[in-house]
Amino acid sequence: MNFPLLTYIKSISPRPILFIIGEHAHSRYFSEDAYEMAAEPKELHTVPNAGHVDLYDKTDVIPFDKLEAFFNENLK
């Protein structure tokens, strides 16, 4: 995709946003930048010892409890 995604961050926020990143993800900086630009409510969750691809299919590191809590709180 060749378009500036962060241009539209203000269109998404101020809706609740949960950023989940791997501690060792090569793309971590992008999520941290997006988090800084987003309005509240927002949350940044870092998964220890995980890389970018680990969060696709390694079910033992995917923070399902964090996802459940976020959606239960924000999808009322």
XYZ file of C-alpha atoms in Angstrom:
76
model
C 0.000 0.000 0.000
C 1.444 3.270 -1.035
C -0.385 5.973 0.873
C 0.338 7.866 4.099
C -1.713 5.999 6.704
C -0.960 8.425 9.527
C -2.646 11.183 7.544
C -5.965 9.641 8.610
C -5.275 8.966 12.293
C -7.521 11.851 13.308
C -10.387 10.210 11.395
C -10.053 7.100 13.557
C -9.493 8.788 16.873
C -11.056 9.798 19.263
C -12.613 6.339 19.074
C -10.902 3.850 21.398
C -7.727 2.446 19.861
C -5.641 -0.447 21.156
C -2.150 -0.788 19.714
C -0.529 -4.171 20.316
C 3.145 -4.419 19.455
C 5.887 -6.965 19.861
C 8.820 -5.842 21.961
C 11.237 -6.814 19.178
C 9.022 -5.977 16.183
C 10.780 -4.251 13.293
C 7.596 -2.193 12.848
C 7.370 -1.156 16.496
C 8.315 2.459 15.764
C 5.350 2.830 13.407
C 2.831 1.803 16.065
C 4.525 4.014 18.648
C 4.323 6.974 16.253
C 0.653 6.268 15.543
C -0.022 5.967 19.276
C 1.546 9.369 19.918
C -0.567 10.959 17.176
C -3.854 9.362 18.268
C -6.261 11.115 20.592
C -7.593 9.563 23.780
C -8.867 7.044 24.561
C -5.887 4.999 23.482
C -3.793 2.197 24.861
C -0.420 0.739 23.899
C 0.292 -2.847 24.879
C 3.767 -4.316 24.337
C 4.141 -8.089 24.208
C 7.472 -9.091 25.798
C 9.932 -11.094 23.662
C 7.645 -10.996 20.604
C 8.441 -9.889 17.086
C 6.117 -8.577 14.402
C 5.182 -11.932 12.892
C 4.858 -13.662 16.275
C 1.588 -11.837 16.844
C 0.039 -13.352 13.704
C -0.162 -16.972 14.738
C 1.739 -17.779 17.928
C -1.317 -18.156 20.093
C 0.793 -18.498 23.232
C 2.019 -14.876 22.889
C -1.095 -13.189 21.485
C -2.597 -11.208 24.404
C -6.152 -12.520 24.140
C -6.928 -11.341 27.677
C -5.980 -7.774 26.714
C -8.119 -7.967 23.554
C -11.096 -9.331 25.485
C -10.844 -6.639 28.164
C -10.496 -3.864 25.576
C -13.485 -4.990 23.537
C -15.640 -5.651 26.594
C -14.903 -2.126 27.812
C -15.290 -0.311 24.506
C -17.970 -2.210 22.574
C -20.957 -1.563 24.750
